[in-house]
PDB file of C-alpha atoms in Angstrom:
ATOM      1  CA  MET C   1      56.346 -51.951 -26.938  1.00 52.00           C
ATOM      2  CA  VAL C   2      54.799 -50.506 -30.096  1.00 55.00           C
ATOM      3  CA  HIS C   3      51.907 -52.931 -29.757  1.00 58.00           C
ATOM      4  CA  ALA C   4      51.264 -51.864 -26.140  1.00 56.00           C
ATOM      5  CA  ALA C   5      51.309 -48.201 -27.175  1.00 53.00           C
ATOM      6  CA  ASN C   6      48.702 -48.935 -29.857  1.00 59.00           C
ATOM      7  CA  LEU C   7      46.470 -50.709 -27.353  1.00 61.00           C
ATOM      8  CA  LEU C   8      46.654 -47.823 -24.934  1.00 67.00           C
ATOM      9  CA  LYS C   9      46.326 -45.210 -27.686  1.00 73.00           C
ATOM     10  CA  VAL C  10      49.506 -43.602 -26.441  1.00 71.00           C
ATOM     11  CA  PRO C  11      51.526 -41.674 -29.010  1.00 77.00           C
ATOM     12  CA  LEU C  12      54.876 -43.299 -29.542  1.00 71.00           C
ATOM     13  CA  ARG C  13      57.949 -41.367 -30.505  1.00 74.00           C
ATOM     14  CA  LEU C  14      61.057 -43.138 -31.727  1.00 68.00           C
ATOM     15  CA  VAL C  15      64.282 -41.381 -30.932  1.00 66.00           C
ATOM     16  CA  PRO C  16      67.466 -42.324 -32.785  1.00 65.00           C
ATOM     17  CA  VAL C  17      70.257 -43.237 -30.413  1.00 67.00           C
ATOM     18  CA  GLN C  18      73.877 -42.527 -31.254  1.00 70.00           C
ATOM     19  CA  ILE C  19      76.125 -45.235 -29.852  1.00 80.00           C
ATOM     20  CA  THR C  20      79.821 -44.598 -29.341  1.00 86.00           C
ATOM     21  CA  LYS C  21      82.103 -47.660 -29.548  1.00 84.00           C
ATOM     22  CA  VAL C  22      85.801 -48.333 -29.115  1.00 89.00           C
ATOM     23  CA  ARG C  23      87.472 -50.144 -32.027  1.00 87.00           C
ATOM     24  CA  ASN C  24      90.973 -51.601 -32.420  1.00 81.00           C
ATOM     25  CA  LYS C  25      92.894 -49.448 -34.870  1.00 81.00           C
ATOM     26  CA  ASP C  26      95.584 -52.107 -35.321  1.00 78.00           C
ATOM     27  CA  ARG C  27      93.230 -54.869 -36.465  1.00 83.00           C
ATOM     28  CA  ASP C  28      91.846 -53.126 -39.523  1.00 75.00           C
ATOM     29  CA  GLU C  29      88.648 -52.290 -37.665  1.00 80.00           C
ATOM     30  CA  GLU C  30      87.090 -49.142 -39.057  1.00 90.00           C
ATOM     31  CA  PHE C  31      87.100 -46.161 -36.733  1.00 91.00           C
ATOM     32  CA  ASP C  32      86.291 -42.477 -37.034  1.00 93.00           C
ATOM     33  CA  ILE C  33      88.775 -40.849 -34.674  1.00 93.00           C
ATOM     34  CA  TYR C  34      91.966 -41.993 -32.991  1.00 94.00           C
ATOM     35  CA  ILE C  35      91.900 -41.421 -29.215  1.00 94.00           C
ATOM     36  CA  GLY C  36      95.284 -42.847 -28.246  1.00 92.00           C
ATOM     37  CA  ARG C  37      98.473 -41.198 -27.080  1.00 89.00           C
ATOM     38  CA  GLY C  38      99.364 -37.958 -28.783  1.00 91.00           C
ATOM     39  CA  THR C  39      95.724 -36.857 -28.986  1.00 93.00           C
ATOM     40  CA  PRO C  40      93.716 -34.774 -26.509  1.00 91.00           C
ATOM     41  CA  TRP C  41      91.853 -37.985 -25.604  1.00 93.00           C
ATOM     42  CA  GLY C  42      94.871 -40.226 -25.021  1.00 94.00           C
ATOM     43  CA  ASN C  43      95.495 -41.841 -21.641  1.00 94.00           C
ATOM     44  CA  PRO C  44      98.447 -39.964 -20.091  1.00 93.00           C
ATOM     45  CA  PHE C  45      99.131 -42.908 -17.746  1.00 93.00           C
ATOM     46  CA  PRO C  46     101.216 -45.642 -19.434  1.00 91.00           C
ATOM     47  CA  ILE C  47     101.053 -49.320 -18.586  1.00 90.00           C
ATOM     48  CA  GLY C  48     104.324 -50.419 -16.972  1.00 87.00           C
ATOM     49  CA  LYS C  49     106.690 -52.473 -19.114  1.00 77.00           C
ATOM     50  CA  GLY C  50     108.507 -55.575 -17.893  1.00 68.00           C
ATOM     51  CA  GLY C  51     106.566 -55.898 -14.661  1.00 64.00           C
ATOM     52  CA  THR C  52     107.352 -52.368 -13.491  1.00 69.00           C
ATOM     53  CA  GLY C  53     104.795 -49.629 -13.118  1.00 79.00           C
ATOM     54  CA  ASP C  54     101.021 -49.783 -13.222  1.00 90.00           C
ATOM     55  CA  ASP C  55      98.877 -52.507 -14.756  1.00 92.00           C
ATOM     56  CA  ARG C  56      96.019 -51.928 -17.218  1.00 92.00           C
ATOM     57  CA  ALA C  57      93.302 -51.729 -14.542  1.00 94.00           C
ATOM     58  CA  THR C  58      95.281 -49.157 -12.560  1.00 94.00           C
ATOM     59  CA  VAL C  59      95.995 -46.849 -15.500  1.00 94.00           C
ATOM     60  CA  ILE C  60      92.351 -47.016 -16.578  1.00 96.00           C
ATOM     61  CA  GLU C  61      91.244 -46.073 -13.061  1.00 96.00           C
ATOM     62  CA  LYS C  62      93.759 -43.213 -13.099  1.00 96.00           C
ATOM     63  CA  TYR C  63      92.283 -42.089 -16.429  1.00 96.00           C
ATOM     64  CA  ARG C  64      88.772 -42.221 -14.935  1.00 97.00           C
ATOM     65  CA  GLN C  65      89.919 -39.796 -12.211  1.00 97.00           C
ATOM     66  CA  HIS C  66      91.695 -37.617 -14.793  1.00 96.00           C
ATOM     67  CA  PHE C  67      88.530 -37.595 -16.921  1.00 97.00           C
ATOM     68  CA  LYS C  68      86.359 -36.525 -13.968  1.00 97.00           C
ATOM     69  CA  GLU C  69      88.783 -33.915 -12.648  1.00 97.00           C
ATOM     70  CA  ASN C  70      90.177 -32.444 -15.875  1.00 94.00           C
ATOM     71  CA  VAL C  71      87.790 -33.141 -18.741  1.00 94.00           C
ATOM     72  CA  LEU C  72      84.347 -32.932 -17.147  1.00 95.00           C
ATOM     73  CA  THR C  73      85.232 -29.733 -15.277  1.00 96.00           C
ATOM     74  CA  ASP C  74      86.363 -27.885 -18.411  1.00 96.00           C
ATOM     75  CA  PRO C  75      83.441 -26.633 -20.539  1.00 95.00           C
ATOM     76  CA  LYS C  76      85.635 -26.479 -23.668  1.00 95.00           C
ATOM     77  CA  MET C  77      86.737 -30.088 -23.197  1.00 94.00           C
ATOM     78  CA  VAL C  78      83.160 -31.237 -22.536  1.00 94.00           C
ATOM     79  CA  ASN C  79      81.991 -29.474 -25.688  1.00 94.00           C
ATOM     80  CA  ALA C  80      84.820 -31.046 -27.687  1.00 95.00           C
ATOM     81  CA  ILE C  81      84.177 -34.530 -26.331  1.00 95.00           C
ATOM     82  CA  LEU C  82      80.474 -34.242 -27.127  1.00 95.00           C
ATOM     83  CA  GLY C  83      81.562 -33.958 -30.761  1.00 94.00           C
ATOM     84  CA  LEU C  84      82.651 -37.605 -30.495  1.00 94.00           C
ATOM     85  CA  LYS C  85      79.127 -38.820 -29.690  1.00 93.00           C
ATOM     86  CA  GLY C  86      78.034 -41.557 -32.069  1.00 91.00           C
ATOM     87  CA  THR C  87      81.522 -42.176 -33.448  1.00 93.00           C
ATOM     88  CA  ARG C  88      83.784 -45.212 -33.513  1.00 93.00           C
ATOM     89  CA  LEU C  89      86.788 -44.434 -31.334  1.00 94.00           C
ATOM     90  CA  GLY C  90      90.072 -46.013 -32.402  1.00 93.00           C
ATOM     91  CA  CYS C  91      92.680 -47.200 -29.908  1.00 92.00           C
ATOM     92  CA  HIS C  92      95.275 -49.972 -29.620  1.00 90.00           C
ATOM     93  CA  CYS C  93      93.684 -51.598 -26.539  1.00 87.00           C
ATOM     94  CA  SER C  94      90.291 -52.774 -27.747  1.00 85.00           C
ATOM     95  CA  PRO C  95      88.909 -55.398 -27.150  1.00 89.00           C
ATOM     96  CA  LEU C  96      90.856 -55.314 -23.869  1.00 91.00           C
ATOM     97  CA  PRO C  97      89.696 -52.779 -21.273  1.00 94.00           C
ATOM     98  CA  CYS C  98      90.564 -49.308 -22.546  1.00 95.00           C
ATOM     99  CA  HIS C  99      90.389 -45.689 -21.413  1.00 95.00           C
ATOM    100  CA  GLY C 100      88.163 -45.239 -24.462  1.00 95.00           C
ATOM    101  CA  ASP C 101      85.510 -47.265 -22.654  1.00 96.00           C
ATOM    102  CA  ILE C 102      85.249 -44.405 -20.143  1.00 97.00           C
ATOM    103  CA  ILE C 103      84.806 -41.873 -22.940  1.00 96.00           C
ATOM    104  CA  ALA C 104      82.240 -44.070 -24.709  1.00 95.00           C
ATOM    105  CA  GLU C 105      80.311 -44.701 -21.499  1.00 95.00           C
ATOM    106  CA  PHE C 106      80.130 -40.971 -20.787  1.00 95.00           C
ATOM    107  CA  LEU C 107      78.916 -40.231 -24.310  1.00 94.00           C
ATOM    108  CA  ASN C 108      76.416 -43.090 -24.333  1.00 92.00           C
ATOM    109  CA  THR C 109      74.846 -41.909 -21.066  1.00 90.00           C
ATOM    110  CA  TYR C 110      74.900 -38.193 -21.909  1.00 86.00           C
ATOM    111  CA  GLU C 111      71.422 -36.936 -22.609  1.00 74.00           C
ATOM    112  CA  HIS C 112      70.366 -33.312 -23.089  1.00 60.00           C
ATOM    113  CA  GLY C 113      72.949 -31.851 -20.752  1.00 56.00           C
ATOM    114  CA  ASN C 114      72.715 -34.634 -18.182  1.00 57.00           C
ATOM    115  CA  SER C 115      75.016 -37.567 -17.682  1.00 53.00           C
ATOM    116  CA  ASN C 116      76.551 -39.568 -14.932  1.00 53.00           C
ATOM    117  CA  GLU C 117      78.804 -36.843 -13.546  1.00 48.00           C
ATOM    118  CA  ASP C 118      81.268 -39.431 -12.302  1.00 50.00           C
ATOM    119  CA  GLY C 119      82.134 -40.322 -15.894  1.00 45.00           C
ATOM    120  CA  GLU C 120      81.161 -43.900 -15.058  1.00 43.00           C
TER     121      GLU C 120
END
């Protein structure tokens, strides 16, 4: 890409990208902020124990709806969540699917006031 820009005499600007990742806090993986239960970012929908209640996929989908309806519609929450951009989010779930993946995906697609408004 740099070579093509030189050939075309097009100015090239490199922009640093902040990537947000979800890390497992229980496996000694370094993380910057815990996003599990008891925090503003925790998934309020628990996985059912002993075969009762919702499975992982269902509670993550419920969190996606919660994120769209309650977080993305609240300017204070959006501002607070933008403070997590570029950080390593700690949760118990990773590397399994996690509600933190929804947060990370939102942050990784957010650009200058625009993002996928579905939180997907």
